[in-house]
XYZ file of C-alpha atoms in Angstrom:
658
model
C -20.140 14.440 33.932
C -23.502 14.453 32.150
C -26.088 16.122 34.400
C -29.178 15.864 32.179
C -31.099 18.000 29.659
C -32.013 21.600 30.526
C -34.246 24.022 28.622
C -32.653 27.496 28.612
C -33.841 30.835 27.175
C -31.033 32.611 25.298
C -31.799 35.920 23.498
C -35.514 35.220 23.855
C -35.231 31.758 22.231
C -36.016 28.494 24.080
C -33.649 25.608 23.435
C -32.622 22.288 25.036
C -29.004 21.793 26.100
C -26.936 18.921 27.526
C -25.687 20.030 30.925
C -22.033 18.940 31.259
C -20.063 19.430 34.508
C -16.251 19.669 34.571
C -13.656 19.669 37.369
C -14.236 22.394 39.930
C -17.515 24.164 39.235
C -17.060 24.571 35.473
C -20.204 23.972 33.427
C -20.749 23.679 29.698
C -24.125 23.678 27.940
C -23.982 21.759 24.642
C -26.867 22.310 22.169
C -28.726 19.011 21.714
C -28.213 18.999 17.946
C -24.490 18.573 18.692
C -25.052 15.402 20.748
C -22.494 13.542 18.590
C -19.724 15.539 20.311
C -20.498 13.664 23.541
C -19.426 10.041 24.041
C -20.322 7.784 26.941
C -17.348 6.621 29.020
C -17.258 2.955 30.015
C -14.306 0.929 31.251
C -13.461 -2.321 32.995
C -14.702 -2.777 36.560
C -16.861 0.331 36.169
C -13.747 2.401 36.910
C -14.600 6.143 37.037
C -12.664 8.415 34.658
C -10.521 11.425 35.572
C -12.571 14.585 35.149
C -10.581 17.534 33.771
C -11.062 21.269 34.081
C -12.806 23.024 31.202
C -10.181 24.137 28.678
C -7.486 21.833 30.101
C -5.184 20.284 27.429
C -4.941 16.963 29.376
C -7.808 15.227 27.547
C -6.352 15.995 24.110
C -2.954 14.675 25.301
C -4.510 11.421 26.607
C -6.260 10.840 23.287
C -2.999 11.510 21.423
C -1.152 8.992 23.664
C -3.776 6.309 23.007
C -3.647 7.094 19.284
C 0.127 6.440 19.305
C -0.317 3.107 21.112
C -3.142 2.076 18.801
C -1.118 2.652 15.611
C 0.788 -0.644 15.892
C -2.408 -2.531 16.659
C -4.099 -1.018 13.604
C -1.166 -2.215 11.464
C -1.492 -5.765 12.874
C -5.219 -5.835 12.133
C -4.770 -4.532 8.596
C -2.044 -7.113 7.940
C -4.228 -9.923 9.327
C -7.161 -8.837 7.176
C -5.005 -8.242 4.094
C -3.336 -11.638 4.464
C -6.726 -13.362 4.465
C -7.879 -11.296 1.470
C -4.716 -12.241 -0.452
C -5.028 -15.965 0.200
C -6.857 -17.766 -2.587
C -9.703 -19.548 -0.802
C -12.088 -22.121 -2.211
C -15.430 -21.133 -3.723
C -17.964 -23.783 -2.709
C -20.620 -24.867 -5.191
C -24.029 -23.135 -5.145
C -26.872 -25.158 -3.587
C -27.983 -28.164 -5.594
C -30.819 -30.706 -5.216
C -28.917 -32.722 -2.607
C -28.476 -29.647 -0.362
C -32.188 -28.823 -0.638
C -33.104 -32.432 0.166
C -30.842 -32.422 3.238
C -32.331 -29.157 4.494
C -35.909 -30.353 3.963
C -35.172 -33.334 6.272
C -34.885 -30.978 9.273
C -37.910 -31.571 11.511
C -38.608 -27.889 12.250
C -39.010 -24.675 10.330
C -36.001 -22.370 10.677
C -36.547 -19.152 12.640
C -36.049 -15.989 10.489
C -32.678 -15.396 12.233
C -31.490 -18.945 11.512
C -32.509 -18.601 7.857
C -30.646 -15.270 7.625
C -27.520 -16.802 9.226
C -27.606 -19.772 6.799
C -27.856 -17.347 3.863
C -24.921 -15.210 5.114
C -22.693 -18.267 5.684
C -23.475 -19.761 2.262
C -22.756 -16.425 0.585
C -19.333 -16.318 2.321
C -18.605 -19.935 1.364
C -19.411 -19.339 -2.294
C -16.853 -16.512 -2.591
C -13.226 -17.427 -3.436
C -11.741 -15.994 -0.236
C -11.573 -17.677 3.187
C -14.665 -17.149 5.349
C -14.205 -16.023 8.958
C -17.670 -15.730 10.487
C -18.916 -15.605 14.057
C -22.335 -17.196 14.669
C -23.732 -15.793 17.889
C -26.892 -17.271 19.413
C -28.182 -18.402 22.779
C -27.877 -21.952 24.031
C -30.456 -24.131 22.250
C -31.269 -21.520 19.595
C -30.227 -23.806 16.728
C -26.610 -22.826 15.972
C -25.711 -26.501 15.424
C -28.284 -26.945 12.634
C -26.953 -23.823 10.896
C -23.390 -25.207 11.163
C -24.428 -28.661 9.882
C -25.927 -27.079 6.761
C -22.552 -25.416 6.146
C -20.792 -28.780 6.708
C -23.093 -30.519 4.230
C -22.428 -27.793 1.652
C -18.683 -28.409 2.070
C -19.073 -32.200 1.734
C -21.162 -31.807 -1.446
C -18.248 -29.742 -2.860
C -15.976 -32.739 -2.074
C -14.231 -30.988 0.825
C -13.604 -32.310 4.349
C -14.914 -30.651 7.533
C -13.594 -30.469 11.089
C -15.904 -29.716 14.029
C -13.883 -28.606 17.061
C -15.393 -28.839 20.577
C -13.997 -27.644 23.925
C -14.972 -30.762 25.924
C -15.104 -34.526 25.379
C -18.725 -34.719 26.501
C -19.769 -32.025 24.039
C -17.886 -33.693 21.165
C -19.746 -36.969 21.900
C -23.077 -35.108 21.964
C -22.367 -33.403 18.629
C -21.311 -36.740 17.154
C -24.673 -38.323 18.123
C -26.550 -35.328 16.651
C -24.581 -35.610 13.396
C -25.119 -39.354 13.055
C -28.862 -38.808 13.360
C -28.936 -35.752 11.072
C -26.814 -37.303 8.284
C -28.147 -40.880 8.496
C -29.967 -40.723 5.122
C -26.987 -39.187 3.297
C -23.590 -40.563 2.221
C -21.555 -38.581 4.772
C -18.796 -40.426 6.680
C -18.449 -39.058 10.225
C -15.762 -39.891 12.800
C -15.233 -38.916 16.446
C -11.764 -38.206 17.825
C -11.423 -37.490 21.530
C -9.744 -39.000 24.594
C -12.261 -41.861 24.678
C -11.312 -43.024 21.166
C -9.346 -46.298 21.455
C -5.822 -46.602 19.990
C -7.087 -48.992 17.307
C -9.957 -46.657 16.313
C -7.591 -43.678 16.343
C -5.153 -45.374 13.960
C -7.951 -46.212 11.521
C -9.437 -42.680 11.697
C -6.060 -41.024 10.971
C -5.481 -43.306 7.951
C -9.016 -42.742 6.579
C -8.729 -38.991 7.104
C -5.493 -38.799 5.135
C -7.003 -40.799 2.267
C -10.155 -38.665 2.213
C -12.522 -41.439 3.363
C -13.819 -39.300 6.255
C -15.972 -36.301 5.327
C -16.603 -34.867 8.779
C -14.348 -35.200 11.826
C -15.729 -34.067 15.183
C -13.579 -33.922 18.307
C -11.726 -31.976 20.974
C -8.430 -30.090 20.515
C -6.996 -33.559 19.698
C -7.995 -32.863 16.072
C -5.464 -29.990 15.999
C -2.557 -32.385 16.745
C 0.310 -32.769 14.228
C -0.528 -36.401 13.419
C -4.037 -35.432 12.239
C -3.737 -34.871 8.478
C -6.691 -34.091 6.228
C -6.630 -34.897 2.550
C -8.544 -31.718 1.643
C -9.911 -29.689 4.572
C -12.362 -27.002 3.461
C -14.321 -25.954 6.556
C -13.519 -25.687 10.264
C -16.407 -25.196 12.723
C -15.372 -24.137 16.239
C -17.735 -24.392 19.199
C -16.916 -21.752 21.865
C -13.428 -20.712 20.715
C -12.739 -18.825 23.958
C -12.515 -22.170 25.802
C -9.343 -23.177 23.953
C -5.783 -22.452 25.103
C -3.197 -20.157 23.513
C -1.456 -22.970 21.548
C -4.713 -24.217 20.055
C -5.770 -20.661 19.164
C -2.456 -20.140 17.380
C -3.061 -23.297 15.314
C -6.618 -22.120 14.523
C -5.238 -18.690 13.526
C -2.935 -20.322 10.958
C -5.763 -22.473 9.564
C -7.939 -19.368 9.309
C -5.718 -17.877 6.611
C -6.527 -20.526 4.010
C -9.778 -22.333 4.912
C -13.306 -21.256 5.757
C -13.886 -20.908 9.506
C -17.237 -20.713 11.304
C -17.168 -19.991 15.059
C -20.243 -20.791 17.181
C -20.775 -19.027 20.504
C -23.519 -18.079 22.956
C -21.531 -15.193 24.432
C -18.529 -14.021 22.409
C -15.581 -12.735 24.432
C -15.150 -8.961 24.074
C -12.093 -9.302 21.821
C -13.933 -11.549 19.339
C -16.980 -9.312 19.431
C -14.842 -6.232 18.874
C -13.327 -7.763 15.736
C -16.834 -8.472 14.436
C -18.078 -4.958 15.210
C -15.131 -3.593 13.223
C -15.852 -5.806 10.224
C -12.694 -7.933 10.510
C -14.924 -10.961 10.999
C -18.443 -11.497 9.717
C -21.157 -11.612 12.396
C -24.429 -13.556 12.193
C -26.862 -13.417 15.094
C -29.691 -15.755 16.104
C -31.906 -13.840 18.515
C -35.230 -15.589 18.011
C -35.966 -18.394 20.481
C -37.392 -21.700 19.236
C -41.170 -22.074 19.498
C -42.475 -22.762 23.059
C -39.113 -21.936 24.664
C -39.535 -20.083 27.980
C -37.012 -17.737 29.632
C -35.131 -19.060 32.694
C -36.481 -17.567 35.946
C -33.374 -16.151 37.644
C -32.998 -15.345 41.345
C -30.053 -13.837 43.250
C -30.064 -14.887 46.886
C -27.973 -15.385 50.013
C -26.986 -19.032 50.476
C -29.297 -20.943 52.829
C -29.658 -24.749 53.132
C -33.391 -24.335 53.854
C -33.830 -22.525 50.504
C -31.672 -25.130 48.693
C -33.752 -28.002 50.117
C -37.018 -26.317 49.131
C -35.803 -25.555 45.576
C -34.574 -29.128 44.958
C -37.705 -30.753 46.408
C -39.881 -28.636 44.115
C -37.927 -29.736 41.016
C -37.894 -33.419 42.034
C -41.640 -33.331 42.684
C -42.169 -32.733 38.939
C -39.744 -35.584 38.085
C -37.038 -33.146 37.012
C -33.306 -33.106 37.697
C -31.037 -30.544 39.348
C -27.531 -29.212 38.677
C -25.772 -28.099 41.878
C -22.663 -26.156 40.910
C -19.848 -26.059 43.470
C -16.582 -25.067 41.817
C -14.072 -26.364 44.386
C -13.030 -29.982 43.952
C -11.336 -30.225 47.395
C -14.662 -30.251 49.264
C -17.169 -31.166 46.541
C -17.870 -34.548 48.175
C -18.667 -32.820 51.502
C -21.304 -30.743 49.695
C -22.740 -33.916 48.118
C -22.847 -35.524 51.593
C -24.665 -32.505 53.113
C -27.237 -32.643 50.296
C -27.701 -36.403 50.865
C -28.448 -35.728 54.560
C -30.955 -32.985 53.612
C -32.590 -35.132 50.902
C -32.145 -38.804 51.937
C -34.215 -40.178 49.025
C -32.429 -38.248 46.295
C -29.911 -40.013 44.030
C -26.806 -37.826 43.888
C -23.873 -37.988 41.467
C -20.612 -35.992 41.505
C -18.733 -34.787 38.410
C -15.541 -32.705 38.140
C -12.533 -32.267 35.853
C -10.016 -34.060 38.090
C -11.870 -37.376 37.905
C -10.679 -40.222 35.725
C -11.995 -39.577 32.211
C -13.967 -42.831 32.094
C -15.529 -42.209 35.518
C -16.570 -38.692 34.496
C -18.083 -39.958 31.243
C -20.008 -42.618 33.197
C -21.381 -40.063 35.683
C -22.500 -37.686 32.902
C -24.060 -40.536 30.911
C -25.906 -41.782 34.008
C -27.244 -38.267 34.655
C -28.448 -37.998 31.040
C -30.146 -41.406 31.460
C -31.884 -40.128 34.669
C -30.020 -42.493 37.033
C -29.252 -39.460 39.229
C -31.629 -36.746 40.465
C -28.924 -34.253 41.407
C -25.525 -33.707 39.808
C -23.067 -31.907 42.112
C -20.471 -30.576 39.702
C -17.885 -27.968 38.759
C -17.999 -25.792 35.622
C -17.341 -28.937 33.549
C -21.045 -28.651 32.677
C -20.591 -25.099 31.370
C -20.524 -25.803 27.656
C -23.116 -27.309 25.432
C -24.380 -30.439 27.199
C -28.017 -30.999 26.370
C -30.101 -32.479 29.222
C -33.711 -31.329 28.661
C -34.955 -32.965 31.903
C -32.645 -30.833 34.120
C -34.515 -27.588 34.720
C -33.159 -26.199 37.978
C -29.604 -25.027 38.539
C -28.147 -23.799 41.832
C -24.843 -21.913 41.583
C -22.769 -21.431 44.727
C -20.575 -18.291 45.006
C -22.101 -16.916 41.813
C -20.320 -13.588 42.430
C -16.999 -15.316 41.666
C -17.904 -16.118 38.042
C -17.507 -13.955 34.948
C -20.654 -12.621 33.293
C -20.350 -14.681 30.089
C -19.514 -17.779 32.141
C -22.594 -17.302 34.365
C -24.728 -16.915 31.269
C -23.303 -20.129 29.807
C -23.873 -22.096 33.022
C -27.418 -20.782 33.304
C -27.968 -22.061 29.757
C -27.701 -25.662 30.958
C -31.346 -25.450 32.018
C -34.457 -24.293 30.179
C -33.877 -26.457 27.117
C -37.370 -27.939 27.092
C -40.903 -26.543 27.195
C -40.885 -26.449 31.020
C -40.203 -23.339 33.070
C -36.614 -23.488 34.341
C -35.054 -21.870 37.414
C -31.545 -20.558 38.141
C -30.507 -19.623 41.691
C -27.372 -17.485 41.974
C -26.165 -17.795 45.560
C -23.631 -15.650 47.421
C -22.209 -16.123 50.918
C -23.482 -13.947 53.765
C -21.044 -11.467 55.381
C -18.515 -11.850 52.559
C -17.677 -8.529 50.895
C -18.774 -8.516 47.264
C -16.881 -6.341 44.787
C -18.748 -3.684 42.824
C -17.965 -5.565 39.607
C -19.466 -8.793 41.022
C -22.627 -6.896 41.975
C -22.838 -5.507 38.447
C -22.453 -9.000 36.973
C -25.250 -10.457 39.098
C -27.495 -7.489 38.298
C -26.780 -7.886 34.576
C -27.489 -11.628 34.563
C -30.781 -10.982 36.351
C -31.668 -8.160 33.932
C -31.013 -10.328 30.883
C -33.386 -13.158 31.720
C -35.191 -12.825 28.409
C -34.285 -15.272 25.664
C -31.613 -14.347 23.167
C -29.556 -12.137 25.489
C -26.142 -13.687 24.830
C -25.049 -10.883 22.504
C -26.300 -8.215 24.937
C -24.448 -9.994 27.747
C -21.251 -9.843 25.714
C -21.809 -6.132 25.038
C -22.369 -5.537 28.769
C -19.261 -7.610 29.493
C -17.422 -5.349 27.079
C -18.388 -2.284 29.106
C -17.823 -3.895 32.540
C -14.446 -5.462 31.735
C -13.293 -3.263 28.884
C -12.006 -4.687 25.674
C -8.417 -3.735 25.103
C -5.900 -5.334 22.825
C -7.797 -7.276 20.181
C -4.933 -9.493 19.142
C -3.234 -10.041 22.507
C -4.557 -11.726 25.620
C -5.107 -8.517 27.574
C -8.751 -7.542 28.006
C -8.085 -4.121 29.501
C -5.612 -2.342 27.232
C -5.858 1.410 27.107
C -9.593 1.541 27.644
C -9.442 3.117 31.094
C -7.714 6.211 29.755
C -10.372 7.262 27.263
C -13.263 4.773 27.650
C -14.342 1.990 25.312
C -16.370 4.100 22.904
C -13.588 6.615 22.273
C -10.955 3.854 22.061
C -12.986 2.103 19.340
C -13.355 5.371 17.418
C -9.602 6.071 17.594
C -8.821 2.520 16.452
C -11.381 2.638 13.620
C -10.045 6.022 12.440
C -6.450 4.726 12.535
C -7.392 1.671 10.447
C -9.293 3.742 7.865
C -6.474 6.264 7.633
C -3.861 3.520 7.054
C -6.106 1.952 4.409
C -6.231 5.327 2.659
C -9.982 5.691 3.110
C -11.175 9.281 3.070
C -13.808 9.583 5.721
C -16.621 11.686 4.405
C -18.979 13.210 6.916
C -22.345 11.915 5.786
C -24.352 13.923 8.293
C -25.878 17.234 7.289
C -24.594 19.713 9.910
C -26.973 21.945 11.792
C -27.127 25.619 10.739
C -26.453 28.088 13.545
C -29.801 29.824 13.290
C -31.873 30.623 16.413
C -35.142 28.714 16.562
C -37.622 28.636 19.431
C -37.687 24.844 19.507
C -37.427 22.384 22.404
C -39.236 19.324 23.824
C -41.592 20.347 26.631
C -41.864 18.190 29.793
C -45.552 17.524 29.174
C -44.758 16.026 25.741
C -41.828 13.749 26.700
C -40.711 13.407 30.336
C -37.657 11.132 30.241
C -34.269 12.681 29.401
C -33.210 9.469 27.653
C -36.290 9.539 25.409
C -35.744 13.229 24.662
C -32.161 12.545 23.656
C -33.260 9.653 21.440
C -35.894 11.858 19.828
C -33.344 14.609 19.092
C -30.932 12.030 17.677
C -33.558 10.714 15.308
C -34.440 14.196 14.040
C -30.815 15.318 13.617
C -29.728 12.035 12.015
C -32.271 12.580 9.225
C -30.154 13.695 6.246
C -32.858 13.925 3.588
C -36.432 15.184 3.467
C -37.953 11.734 3.021
C -36.304 10.375 6.202
C -37.292 13.514 8.118
C -40.920 13.102 7.039
C -40.866 9.467 8.204
C -39.413 10.492 11.589
C -42.108 13.170 11.948
C -44.859 10.571 11.329
C -43.282 8.183 13.848
C -43.056 10.904 16.523
C -46.710 11.811 15.998
C -47.613 8.141 16.205
C -45.635 7.593 19.433
C -46.238 10.828 21.357
C -49.239 12.486 19.727
C -49.624 15.694 17.691
C -46.392 17.719 17.678
C -46.659 20.901 19.769
C -45.356 24.085 18.068
C -42.025 23.878 19.972
C -41.336 20.366 18.619
C -42.619 21.228 15.147
C -40.063 24.069 15.074
C -37.261 21.527 15.658
C -38.486 19.531 12.631
C -38.836 22.687 10.500
C -35.316 23.752 11.517
C -33.940 20.336 10.463
C -35.775 20.701 7.155
C -34.055 24.065 6.734
C -30.637 22.461 7.521
C -31.205 19.867 4.787
C -32.476 22.351 2.179
C -29.774 24.939 2.883
C -26.997 22.386 2.301
C -27.892 22.223 -1.363
C -24.837 22.890 -3.628
C -26.640 25.969 -4.993
C -26.501 27.654 -1.576
C -23.154 29.018 -0.503
C -23.856 30.152 3.058
C -26.549 30.908 5.623
C -26.091 33.096 8.665
C -28.037 34.980 11.239
C -27.276 38.693 11.111
C -28.549 41.716 13.009
C -31.006 42.339 10.158
C -32.375 38.805 10.061
C -31.609 35.617 8.183
C -29.148 35.843 5.288
C -29.217 33.213 2.540
C -26.335 33.497 0.050
C -26.736 31.722 -3.299
C -23.729 30.449 -5.262
C -22.436 31.643 -8.628
C -23.726 28.447 -10.273
C -27.247 29.444 -9.261
C -26.903 32.882 -10.815
C -25.426 31.875 -14.166
C -28.715 31.661 -16.042
C -31.300 32.753 -13.477
C -34.476 34.571 -14.543
C -34.059 37.662 -12.337
C -37.655 38.884 -12.610
C -39.150 35.532 -11.650
C -36.736 35.196 -8.763
C -37.529 38.694 -7.484
C -41.246 37.812 -7.605
C -40.541 34.650 -5.568
C -38.654 36.572 -2.920
C -41.372 39.191 -2.532
C -44.030 36.497 -2.345
C -42.186 34.660 0.440
C -40.843 37.491 2.585
C -42.055 40.748 4.025
C -39.744 43.588 2.933
C -36.876 41.431 1.704
C -33.473 42.934 0.950
C -31.340 41.620 -1.885
C -27.589 42.233 -2.145
C -25.313 41.280 -5.048
C -21.580 41.324 -4.245
C -18.592 39.327 -5.529
C -20.830 37.390 -7.887
C -22.941 36.197 -4.922
C -26.595 36.963 -4.377
C -27.676 37.405 -0.755
C -31.258 37.664 0.424
C -31.907 39.062 3.882
C -35.261 38.354 5.449
C -36.079 40.594 8.405
C -38.463 38.338 10.297
C -39.021 37.230 13.889
C -37.276 34.139 15.435
C -39.860 32.091 13.555
C -38.438 33.159 10.200
C -37.025 29.691 9.593
C -40.448 28.371 8.667
C -40.918 30.961 5.913
C -37.314 30.513 4.743
C -37.838 26.778 4.512
C -40.878 27.218 2.262
C -38.923 29.724 0.218
C -35.875 27.468 -0.243
C -38.027 24.459 -1.009
C -39.912 26.361 -3.669
C -36.834 28.014 -5.244
C -34.790 24.798 -5.354
C -37.655 22.778 -6.823
C -38.199 25.424 -9.502
C -34.484 25.636 -10.288
C -33.981 21.898 -10.672
C -37.198 21.550 -12.637
C -36.012 24.023 -15.271
C -32.312 23.139 -15.258
C -32.183 19.346 -15.145
C -33.710 16.627 -17.237
C -34.080 14.270 -14.225
C-alpha cells in the first residue's frame, strides 16, 4: 500500500522516498527515481488486492500464472493482426477536386481534432491494407461529418459503403443527414431497416447487387445473407457495442478484407484496450463545437416535488424533457403520475416493446414538438438528435453502467442552451460501492469531451479482461489492470520477436543531497509528477526544457531541487559509451573510462583537465581502464558533471567529424 512521499536523511544525505507498506508491519522505502518499479493496482468493482509480506514469493507466482493464461490470448491477437496485414486491401484514391468540393460544402469549420481524425482516416484508406480505426468523440462532436468524408472518398474511388446503426430511429436520422449532405453530388443513398416496405426492400437489394447504390444505411438488417454488395469498400459502424454476438461475428469477418471505421462516444473497455495496444487505430475528437455548453449534472434522491420543479422550469423556456424509467411493466403508471403533477403538459411514452410503427410515431411526434415530456426506456440512449430537449431525468441512475449513463446524458445539451441531467436514486435502498463510484465519475466528468476519460474510468472500475471474448473481468483482479496490460504487451512483443530495448537512462547510485522541500511543492502527486518528468529526461536538451518548465511553474529552483537536476545531468553524461562505470567508494566518486577512450588520448591534456576540475584527484590505470577518483563532499556530483561535460565535448570535438 502506497503511504505517500517521505524525506529521509541517510548517511547525512537528504532524499525523497516512496513509503510502501506490506502485510504485517513490513515497510519498504523506494527511492523516487525508481518510481517505475511501482504500478497502480486497479480492478473491477474497486476490489482491493491481496497484500503480501515483504519477500514473499506469492506475488511472483501470481504474475507467472497470469503470464501463462495470457500466452494463448497473445497468440490470438497476433493471428488476428497478422491475418489483417496479410489480406490485400484496397488503396483508395488520393483526394481530388470532387472531394475538396464536397468538404467545402460543410457549413462549419472543422475543429482541430476533427481535421486530425479526417487526416488519419484518409491516410489509412490510401494504404493497401484494410483499415480498422476507432473514432472516439462525444455526442454531437461531429463524428458523423468525419465518417461522411470517408464515405465520399470511397464513393469517388467507385466503391460502395455501408453505414451500420444500432437502432431504427438512428438509421432514419443518419439517412436524413446524408440526403441533405450529399444532395449536390451524384451519390445514391438507400435506407434499409424494419420500416422499409417489402417492395422497397426488393428494389434496394437488386440495386445494391448491381452497384446502383453507393451508400446503404441501416440497422443490423444490412448484415443479413440476402444483402449482397457489388463492391463493398467501407463499413462505418455507429456504437459497435450495441450489437449482438452474431452481428459482431459477421463484422469481424468483414473486417479482414474491407476498411472499417467504428464511431463511438464511449468505447467499451475491450475495444479501447485493443486501440491502446495498437491493434486498432484510434482517433479522438475532444474539442467541443463552438458555443456548446457542458451539461449541468446533479445526483439526488428521488422526490416528486423536485421532479415537478425541474420539469416546470424546462417547459417555461419552451423546452422538452426526457423522463427515463427503464421498466416497461409500470411505465404508464409513471406517465399517469406525471400527468397528475403537470396537468397541462403533453406526455408521450416510448419503449422497445411497442409496435414498431407506434414507436416511430411517438419519436417523430416528440421531434416535431407535439409532446413536452417523453417518458421512455433506454431506447433513447443512442444518437437521436433533438436539440429542443435540454433536461433529462433518470430514475434509478445507480442501476446503469457508466458508459450507458454517459450516453443517455448525451441526449441533452445538443444546442446552445444550458442543459440539465438529474440522476435520481431511491431513498433507503442500499447502493453498491461500484454504483456510488459510477455516479461520482459521471458527476466529475461534466466537462465536454469526457467520453474517452469515462471509458478509461470504466476500464479501472470494471476491469478489462479478455479482449477477444465476452468477459470483461478476466485475470485483472489477480494483478491489476496496469500490470495485466504490461504482461500482455510483453507477451505479444516477445512472440513477435521484438527485442525490447530499455530507452530510459538509468539512475546512477551516487548519493546526492537532493529532494523537493514542502515549501516548494506541497502535494505528493505533484512531487511525484515532477520527479517523473526529471527522471524521464534521457538527453540534455529535454532535461534543460524540463528545468525551464519547473522554474516557470514553481519559481526559482532551490538548491535541493537543483541538485536533483544536476544529478540527472550526471546520469545522462555518465551513460556515454566512453564511460565504463561510475561508483561511489569510500574515497569519493570513481569514474572509470573505457579502453576506446584511452586508445589515442592526449595524456598531458587530460591530466590538466582533471587537476583543473578536482581538488587532489587520484588517477588509477588498471586492466586497460583509467579510473579517476574525486575526493569531494556529497556535492561532488556538480563538479563531476562539469568535468564529464567538458571532457566528452573535447573528446568528440577532436575525434569525430560530426
